[in-house]
Tab-separated table of C-alpha atoms in Angstrom:
chain	number	residue	atom	x	y	z
Q	11	MET	CA	-206.666	71.751	-22.163
Q	12	ASN	CA	-210.399	71.708	-21.373
Q	13	THR	CA	-211.684	73.089	-18.107
Q	14	GLY	CA	-213.136	69.794	-16.834
Q	15	ASN	CA	-209.704	68.170	-16.954
Q	16	LEU	CA	-208.135	71.116	-15.156
Q	17	TRP	CA	-210.641	70.948	-12.308
Q	18	MET	CA	-210.020	67.201	-12.102
Q	19	ILE	CA	-206.270	67.856	-11.730
Q	20	VAL	CA	-206.902	70.500	-9.050
Q	21	GLY	CA	-209.221	68.132	-7.151
Q	22	VAL	CA	-206.790	65.229	-7.247
Q	23	SER	CA	-203.897	67.476	-6.179
Q	24	PHE	CA	-205.965	68.802	-3.285
Q	25	LEU	CA	-206.676	65.248	-2.093
Q	26	ALA	CA	-203.041	64.176	-2.551
Q	27	THR	CA	-202.013	67.020	-0.238
Q	28	TYR	CA	-204.886	66.865	2.204
Q	29	VAL	CA	-204.359	63.187	3.138
Q	30	TRP	CA	-201.071	64.139	4.860
Q	31	ARG	CA	-202.733	66.863	6.904
Q	32	ALA	CA	-205.744	64.752	7.862
Q	33	LEU	CA	-203.520	61.796	8.765
Q	34	GLY	CA	-201.408	63.977	11.046
Q	35	MET	CA	-204.502	65.438	12.697
Q	36	VAL	CA	-206.024	62.000	13.331
Q	37	ILE	CA	-202.833	60.375	14.643
Q	38	ALA	CA	-201.772	63.185	16.975
Q	39	SER	CA	-205.084	64.452	18.331
Q	40	ARG	CA	-204.781	62.622	21.648
Q	41	LEU	CA	-201.118	63.388	22.263
Q	42	HIS	CA	-199.937	65.551	25.125
Q	43	PRO	CA	-197.743	68.439	23.893
Q	44	ASP	CA	-194.954	67.633	26.361
Q	45	SER	CA	-194.881	63.909	25.608
Q	46	PRO	CA	-191.640	62.577	24.103
Q	47	LEU	CA	-193.508	61.505	20.962
Q	48	SER	CA	-194.786	64.992	20.171
Q	49	ARG	CA	-191.347	66.450	20.872
Q	50	TRP	CA	-189.915	63.931	18.412
Q	51	PHE	CA	-192.532	64.905	15.789
Q	52	ALA	CA	-191.509	68.545	16.165
Q	53	CYS	CA	-187.830	67.625	15.679
Q	54	VAL	CA	-188.639	65.623	12.534
Q	55	ALA	CA	-190.731	68.492	11.148
Q	56	TYR	CA	-187.999	71.079	11.792
Q	57	ALA	CA	-185.378	68.803	10.217
Q	58	VAL	CA	-187.536	68.237	7.111
Q	59	LEU	CA	-188.122	71.980	6.677
Q	60	ALA	CA	-184.452	72.856	7.157
Q	61	GLY	CA	-183.498	70.119	4.687
Q	62	LEU	CA	-186.008	71.356	2.107
Q	63	ILE	CA	-184.934	74.984	2.370
Q	64	ALA	CA	-181.225	74.093	2.261
Q	65	ARG	CA	-181.946	72.002	-0.828
Q	66	MET	CA	-183.852	74.856	-2.498
Q	67	ILE	CA	-180.897	77.154	-1.939
Q	68	ILE	CA	-177.931	74.851	-2.565
Q	69	ILE	CA	-179.093	72.425	-5.274
Q	70	PRO	CA	-179.610	74.159	-8.640
Q	71	GLU	CA	-183.042	72.887	-9.694
Q	72	GLY	CA	-186.525	74.228	-10.317
Q	73	ALA	CA	-187.151	77.930	-10.712
Q	74	LEU	CA	-183.967	79.006	-8.901
Q	75	ALA	CA	-181.724	76.824	-11.115
Q	76	ASP	CA	-180.410	79.859	-13.026
Q	77	ALA	CA	-179.223	81.771	-9.960
Q	78	PRO	CA	-175.530	81.212	-9.097
Q	79	LEU	CA	-174.969	79.658	-5.667
Q	80	MET	CA	-172.676	82.542	-4.701
Q	81	ASP	CA	-175.486	85.098	-5.211
Q	82	LYS	CA	-177.835	83.178	-2.952
Q	83	LEU	CA	-175.225	82.679	-0.252
Q	84	ILE	CA	-174.163	86.344	-0.256
Q	85	ALA	CA	-177.796	87.487	-0.022
Q	86	LEU	CA	-178.560	85.055	2.806
Q	87	SER	CA	-175.415	85.997	4.756
Q	88	CYS	CA	-176.381	89.672	4.588
Q	89	GLY	CA	-179.874	88.720	5.749
Q	90	PHE	CA	-178.538	86.723	8.701
Q	91	ALA	CA	-176.156	89.564	9.626
Q	92	ILE	CA	-179.087	92.002	9.793
Q	93	PHE	CA	-181.124	89.395	11.667
Q	94	PHE	CA	-178.641	89.228	14.518
Q	95	LEU	CA	-177.729	92.936	14.427
Q	96	SER	CA	-181.391	93.977	14.559
Q	97	ARG	CA	-182.131	91.692	17.509
Q	98	ARG	CA	-183.907	89.050	15.435
Q	99	ARG	CA	-186.205	91.097	13.250
Q	100	THR	CA	-187.228	88.625	10.563
Q	101	THR	CA	-188.852	91.324	8.418
Q	102	TRP	CA	-185.727	93.474	8.154
Q	103	ALA	CA	-183.548	90.419	7.593
Q	104	THR	CA	-185.801	89.107	4.812
Q	105	ALA	CA	-185.973	92.536	3.159
Q	106	THR	CA	-182.172	92.752	3.237
Q	107	ALA	CA	-181.662	89.292	1.721
Q	108	PHE	CA	-184.219	90.079	-0.977
Q	109	ALA	CA	-182.712	93.482	-1.794
Q	110	VAL	CA	-179.166	92.101	-2.011
Q	111	PHE	CA	-180.276	89.210	-4.217
Q	112	ALA	CA	-182.340	91.467	-6.497
Q	113	GLY	CA	-179.443	93.925	-6.703
Q	114	ILE	CA	-177.018	91.216	-7.826
Q	115	ALA	CA	-179.575	89.756	-10.264
Q	116	LEU	CA	-180.207	93.154	-11.850
Q	117	TRP	CA	-176.481	93.879	-12.004
Q	118	ARG	CA	-175.850	90.541	-13.741
Q	119	ALA	CA	-178.589	91.296	-16.251
Q	120	THR	CA	-176.978	94.548	-17.410
G	4	MET	CA	-194.314	72.286	32.413
G	5	LYS	CA	-197.145	73.908	34.327
G	6	ARG	CA	-198.707	75.927	31.575
G	7	ASP	CA	-202.374	75.241	32.064
G	8	ASP	CA	-202.671	78.307	34.262
G	9	LEU	CA	-202.087	80.616	31.291
G	10	LYS	CA	-205.113	82.863	31.151
G	11	SER	CA	-206.627	84.214	27.991
G	12	ALA	CA	-205.837	87.927	27.920
G	13	ASN	CA	-209.021	89.327	26.431
G	14	GLY	CA	-210.956	86.461	24.901
G	15	PRO	CA	-211.070	85.109	21.349
G	16	ALA	CA	-211.667	88.488	19.687
G	17	ALA	CA	-208.369	89.826	21.046
G	18	ALA	CA	-206.590	86.623	19.969
G	19	ARG	CA	-207.994	87.032	16.455
G	20	ARG	CA	-206.807	90.635	16.311
G	21	ARG	CA	-203.326	89.585	17.424
G	22	GLY	CA	-203.238	86.846	14.769
G	23	MET	CA	-204.207	89.302	12.050
G	24	ARG	CA	-201.649	91.833	13.225
G	25	ASP	CA	-198.835	89.264	13.308
G	26	ALA	CA	-199.641	88.056	9.786
G	27	PHE	CA	-200.083	91.478	8.245
G	28	GLY	CA	-196.435	92.388	7.653
G	29	ALA	CA	-193.816	90.093	6.210
G	30	PRO	CA	-195.804	86.801	6.281
G	31	ALA	CA	-198.676	87.985	4.052
G	32	LEU	CA	-196.313	90.006	1.865
G	33	VAL	CA	-193.996	87.054	1.279
G	34	LEU	CA	-196.936	84.809	0.426
G	35	PHE	CA	-198.234	87.490	-1.922
G	36	ALA	CA	-194.888	87.707	-3.710
G	37	SER	CA	-194.139	83.993	-3.904
G	38	MET	CA	-197.658	83.191	-5.102
G	39	MET	CA	-197.137	85.769	-7.869
G	40	GLY	CA	-194.441	83.444	-9.136
G	41	PHE	CA	-196.868	80.531	-9.001
G	42	GLY	CA	-199.625	82.515	-10.765
G	43	SER	CA	-197.314	83.289	-13.683
G	44	LEU	CA	-196.110	79.709	-13.926
G	45	ALA	CA	-199.692	78.399	-13.797
G	46	ARG	CA	-200.794	80.595	-16.699
G	47	GLU	CA	-197.798	79.510	-18.754
G	48	SER	CA	-198.738	75.901	-17.902
G	49	GLY	CA	-202.205	76.307	-19.443
G	50	LEU	CA	-204.365	76.806	-16.334
G	51	ASP	CA	-207.114	79.411	-16.294
G	52	LEU	CA	-207.506	82.061	-13.589
G	53	TRP	CA	-210.074	80.167	-11.509
G	54	THR	CA	-208.272	76.825	-11.442
G	55	THR	CA	-205.078	78.702	-10.574
G	56	ILE	CA	-206.716	80.387	-7.569
G	57	ALA	CA	-208.387	77.099	-6.569
G	58	THR	CA	-204.946	75.459	-6.604
G	59	THR	CA	-203.546	78.025	-4.172
G	60	ILE	CA	-206.458	77.498	-1.762
G	61	GLY	CA	-206.768	73.734	-2.266
G	62	ILE	CA	-203.101	72.699	-2.108
G	63	TRP	CA	-201.957	75.646	0.072
G	64	GLY	CA	-198.288	74.733	-0.176
G	65	LEU	CA	-196.016	76.244	-2.805
G	66	PRO	CA	-193.735	73.277	-3.691
G	67	GLY	CA	-196.714	71.019	-4.445
G	68	GLN	CA	-198.396	73.778	-6.471
G	69	MET	CA	-195.242	74.207	-8.563
G	70	VAL	CA	-195.075	70.466	-9.218
G	71	MET	CA	-198.734	70.417	-10.234
G	72	ALA	CA	-198.302	73.288	-12.702
G	73	GLU	CA	-195.106	71.866	-14.187
G	74	MET	CA	-196.577	68.380	-14.637
G	75	THR	CA	-199.829	69.751	-16.086
G	76	ALA	CA	-197.796	71.745	-18.608
G	77	VAL	CA	-196.102	68.598	-19.940
G	78	GLY	CA	-199.405	66.690	-19.990
G	79	ALA	CA	-198.508	64.121	-17.320
G	80	PRO	CA	-201.198	61.508	-16.512
G	81	LEU	CA	-203.479	62.194	-13.535
G	82	PHE	CA	-202.036	59.536	-11.209
G	83	ALA	CA	-198.497	60.777	-11.878
G	84	ILE	CA	-199.561	64.309	-10.949
G	85	ALA	CA	-201.173	62.977	-7.766
G	86	ALA	CA	-198.006	61.080	-6.819
G	87	GLY	CA	-195.774	64.050	-7.620
G	88	VAL	CA	-197.876	66.468	-5.573
G	89	ALA	CA	-198.135	64.006	-2.660
G	90	ALA	CA	-194.350	63.571	-2.608
G	91	ALA	CA	-193.723	67.333	-2.789
G	92	ASN	CA	-196.127	67.957	0.093
G	93	ALA	CA	-195.293	65.024	2.388
G	94	ARG	CA	-193.807	67.506	4.877
G	95	PHE	CA	-197.367	68.290	5.959
G	96	LEU	CA	-197.519	64.971	7.824
G	97	PRO	CA	-194.746	65.702	10.373
G	98	MET	CA	-195.864	69.335	10.510
G	99	THR	CA	-199.448	68.409	11.446
G	100	LEU	CA	-198.190	65.721	13.838
G	101	ALA	CA	-196.149	68.380	15.643
G	102	LEU	CA	-198.859	71.056	15.657
G	103	THR	CA	-201.896	68.982	16.701
G	104	PRO	CA	-200.749	68.165	20.272
G	105	LEU	CA	-200.579	71.918	20.977
G	106	LEU	CA	-204.356	71.940	20.411
G	107	SER	CA	-204.982	69.101	22.868
G	108	GLU	CA	-207.340	71.219	24.966
G	109	TRP	CA	-209.385	72.235	21.956
G	110	ARG	CA	-212.876	70.742	22.073
G	111	GLY	CA	-213.587	71.288	18.369
G	112	SER	CA	-215.688	68.643	16.611
G	113	TRP	CA	-214.032	66.272	14.148
G	114	LEU	CA	-215.481	68.286	11.288
G	115	LYS	CA	-213.830	71.430	12.665
G	116	ARG	CA	-210.563	69.585	13.240
G	117	LEU	CA	-210.492	68.246	9.699
G	118	ALA	CA	-211.243	71.728	8.368
G	119	PHE	CA	-208.450	73.140	10.544
G	120	ALA	CA	-206.005	70.596	9.061
G	121	GLN	CA	-206.379	72.195	5.614
G	122	PHE	CA	-204.799	75.386	6.973
G	123	VAL	CA	-201.558	73.767	8.084
G	124	THR	CA	-198.872	75.398	5.978
G	125	LEU	CA	-195.382	76.652	6.698
G	126	THR	CA	-195.897	80.328	7.585
G	127	PRO	CA	-198.676	80.017	10.207
G	128	TRP	CA	-197.207	76.706	11.409
G	129	VAL	CA	-193.907	78.294	12.441
G	130	ALA	CA	-195.772	81.149	14.142
G	131	ALA	CA	-197.940	78.623	15.996
G	132	LEU	CA	-195.059	76.469	17.195
G	133	GLN	CA	-193.271	79.573	18.455
G	134	ARG	CA	-196.247	81.243	20.127
G	135	PHE	CA	-198.671	78.542	21.254
G	136	PRO	CA	-196.668	77.330	24.284
G	137	GLY	CA	-196.971	80.791	25.857
G	138	MET	CA	-200.581	81.327	24.823
G	139	ALA	CA	-203.798	80.379	26.615
G	140	HIS	CA	-205.426	77.290	25.113
G	141	GLU	CA	-208.660	79.019	24.163
G	142	ASP	CA	-206.757	81.705	22.243
G	143	ARG	CA	-204.840	79.323	19.998
G	144	VAL	CA	-207.421	78.361	17.379
G	145	PRO	CA	-208.779	81.929	16.916
G	146	TYR	CA	-205.204	83.243	16.633
G	147	TYR	CA	-204.278	80.617	14.056
G	148	ALA	CA	-207.479	81.088	12.044
G	149	ALA	CA	-206.997	84.861	11.804
G	150	PHE	CA	-203.292	84.530	10.974
G	151	SER	CA	-204.134	81.995	8.236
G	152	ALA	CA	-206.944	84.117	6.803
G	153	VAL	CA	-204.641	87.102	6.305
G	154	CYS	CA	-201.948	84.870	4.766
G	155	MET	CA	-204.437	83.270	2.395
G	156	MET	CA	-205.784	86.647	1.358
G	157	GLY	CA	-202.276	87.800	0.447
G	158	ALA	CA	-201.634	84.509	-1.344
G	159	VAL	CA	-204.839	84.612	-3.420
G	160	ILE	CA	-204.295	88.235	-4.449
G	161	GLY	CA	-200.675	87.399	-5.312
G	162	THR	CA	-201.789	84.407	-7.378
G	163	ALA	CA	-204.210	86.542	-9.392
G	164	VAL	CA	-201.686	89.370	-9.889
G	165	GLY	CA	-199.013	86.887	-10.998
G	166	PHE	CA	-201.480	85.283	-13.395
G	167	GLU	CA	-202.283	88.631	-14.987
G	168	LEU	CA	-198.622	89.703	-15.164
G	169	ALA	CA	-197.366	86.380	-16.585
G	170	GLY	CA	-194.540	86.892	-19.027
G	171	GLN	CA	-194.338	90.636	-18.388
G	172	LEU	CA	-191.939	90.704	-15.447
G	173	PRO	CA	-188.246	90.919	-16.370
G	174	ARG	CA	-186.237	87.773	-15.557
G	175	PRO	CA	-184.179	89.176	-12.627
G	176	TRP	CA	-187.402	90.106	-10.846
G	177	THR	CA	-189.060	86.705	-11.237
G	178	LEU	CA	-185.847	85.110	-9.972
G	179	SER	CA	-185.820	87.441	-6.941
G	180	LEU	CA	-189.483	86.688	-6.168
G	181	VAL	CA	-188.723	82.963	-6.186
G	182	PHE	CA	-185.728	83.537	-3.897
G	183	LEU	CA	-187.865	85.510	-1.450
G	184	SER	CA	-189.631	82.488	-0.021
G	185	PRO	CA	-186.574	80.369	0.993
G	186	ALA	CA	-184.930	83.568	2.284
G	187	PHE	CA	-187.949	84.417	4.454
G	188	PHE	CA	-188.226	80.900	5.859
G	189	SER	CA	-184.498	80.842	6.647
G	190	MET	CA	-184.954	83.975	8.764
G	191	VAL	CA	-188.167	82.725	10.394
G	192	LEU	CA	-186.554	79.410	11.330
G	193	ALA	CA	-183.438	81.219	12.572
G	194	ASP	CA	-185.711	82.634	15.267
G	195	VAL	CA	-186.283	79.156	16.762
G	196	ARG	CA	-184.346	79.181	20.016
G	197	HIS	CA	-185.068	76.047	22.020
G	198	ARG	CA	-182.298	73.462	22.018
G	199	ALA	CA	-184.107	70.574	20.286
G	200	GLY	CA	-185.382	72.853	17.516
G	201	VAL	CA	-181.977	74.409	16.845
G	202	LEU	CA	-180.328	70.981	16.754
G	203	ALA	CA	-182.965	69.672	14.329
G	204	LEU	CA	-182.677	72.719	12.054
G	205	VAL	CA	-178.884	72.698	11.897
G	206	SER	CA	-178.535	68.958	11.344
G	207	GLY	CA	-181.443	68.959	8.869
G	208	ALA	CA	-179.900	71.787	6.844
G	209	CYS	CA	-176.565	69.931	6.667
G	210	MET	CA	-178.066	66.543	5.893
G	211	GLY	CA	-180.786	67.623	3.411
G	212	PRO	CA	-178.646	68.539	0.412
G	213	LEU	CA	-176.265	65.593	1.071
G	214	LEU	CA	-179.009	62.953	1.228
G	215	HIS	CA	-180.800	64.582	-1.698
G	216	GLY	CA	-177.609	63.952	-3.708
G	217	ILE	CA	-177.817	60.266	-2.818
G	218	SER	CA	-181.552	59.838	-3.400
G	219	PRO	CA	-183.658	62.715	-4.801
G	220	ASP	CA	-186.868	60.844	-3.870
G	221	TRP	CA	-186.081	59.761	-0.323
G	222	GLY	CA	-183.422	62.277	0.682
G	223	ILE	CA	-185.760	64.709	2.433
G	224	PRO	CA	-187.962	62.177	4.338
G	225	LEU	CA	-184.769	60.419	5.417
G	226	THR	CA	-183.317	63.762	6.524
G	227	GLY	CA	-186.368	64.278	8.706
G	228	LEU	CA	-186.092	60.884	10.347
G	229	LEU	CA	-182.314	60.875	10.844
G	230	ALA	CA	-181.658	64.526	11.704
G	231	GLY	CA	-184.905	64.801	13.676
G	232	SER	CA	-184.166	61.679	15.735
G	233	PHE	CA	-180.586	62.825	16.277
G	234	ALA	CA	-181.786	66.198	17.595
G	235	PHE	CA	-184.435	64.549	19.752
G	236	GLY	CA	-181.906	62.052	21.156
G	237	VAL	CA	-179.286	64.650	22.032
G	238	ASP	CA	-181.913	66.893	23.617
G	239	PHE	CA	-183.324	63.926	25.563
G	240	LEU	CA	-179.901	63.005	26.978
G	241	LEU	CA	-179.107	66.612	27.905
G	242	ARG	CA	-182.502	66.952	29.612
G	243	ARG	CA	-181.855	63.855	31.668
G	244	ARG	CA	-178.432	65.054	32.678
G	245	SER	CA	-179.683	68.492	33.787
G	246	THR	CA	-182.500	67.026	35.891
G	247	GLY	CA	-180.465	64.130	37.250
G	248	GLY	CA	-182.538	61.577	35.359
G	249	ALA	CA	-185.827	62.755	36.903
G	250	THR	CA	-187.709	63.110	33.618
């Protein structure tokens, strides 16, 4: 593909993403942080993110489609266990989940 | 709710240092690793190094970047790519809506505000929502800018490394790198402790995969509206009960 087309695709993708951010900034710029509306926005945002991440983990699609659900759930459970045992250290918990998942993936590959 | 008396500890320079320090560990490392996955995919999709890096900076949200690379690889028409990327990144609307009110004291010009909007992405957003309420107003933008800069540095380096290593990493490792990002965000969101946030996260995580099964296109936006409103409503009622209806 020629470079001009690629830059066109990058530009259009930037705009397609940026409109959401700009729209949010314009709509909410006069809102008080403790107003019910901004609390509702925060709830919607948290729910969307939790839904997206749960979908990435549970539904086999995209780049993680090849990983068995059980592997992902075991790795995440170990991560959450460390999270609560380590008094909420996200770094340790993430490292644990990653190590467990990579361990299982490597073991499956042998 | 009296938080306006929060004083800046040591001015904007100290806030910037704190932002850099907070981003330097896991956040920048996770972005580095997950953008490696994107860099490899982008090369396999026919992008060159510079358009790949420009995509990371310009879109600044992994799911939309993945969609762009995948659709470019199959030669999808431009408007279809735009629609696909917009759908994959629609979460930025509620995220910016939730973040902006926390900057209500910021006197930045519209140009600065619109530039700031570009830097709304998951990792610094979660940090901001967690930390801003206990932070002096004048510290918030410098903190966020520094945090974002470190994250973007990690992401751009990761993108370039992934691009160069494309096709050379063994399969279990690419799979693990892709898993790293949902794993990290699960842990980061598990650290949300206020009632409304916990309710929204738990109900969103339950509803997301279910509604996605019903409608892959509208499942996630619908999850946000339904689970988010449910969490807000329950929290609202509990607030009223605990204050005897005074709020």
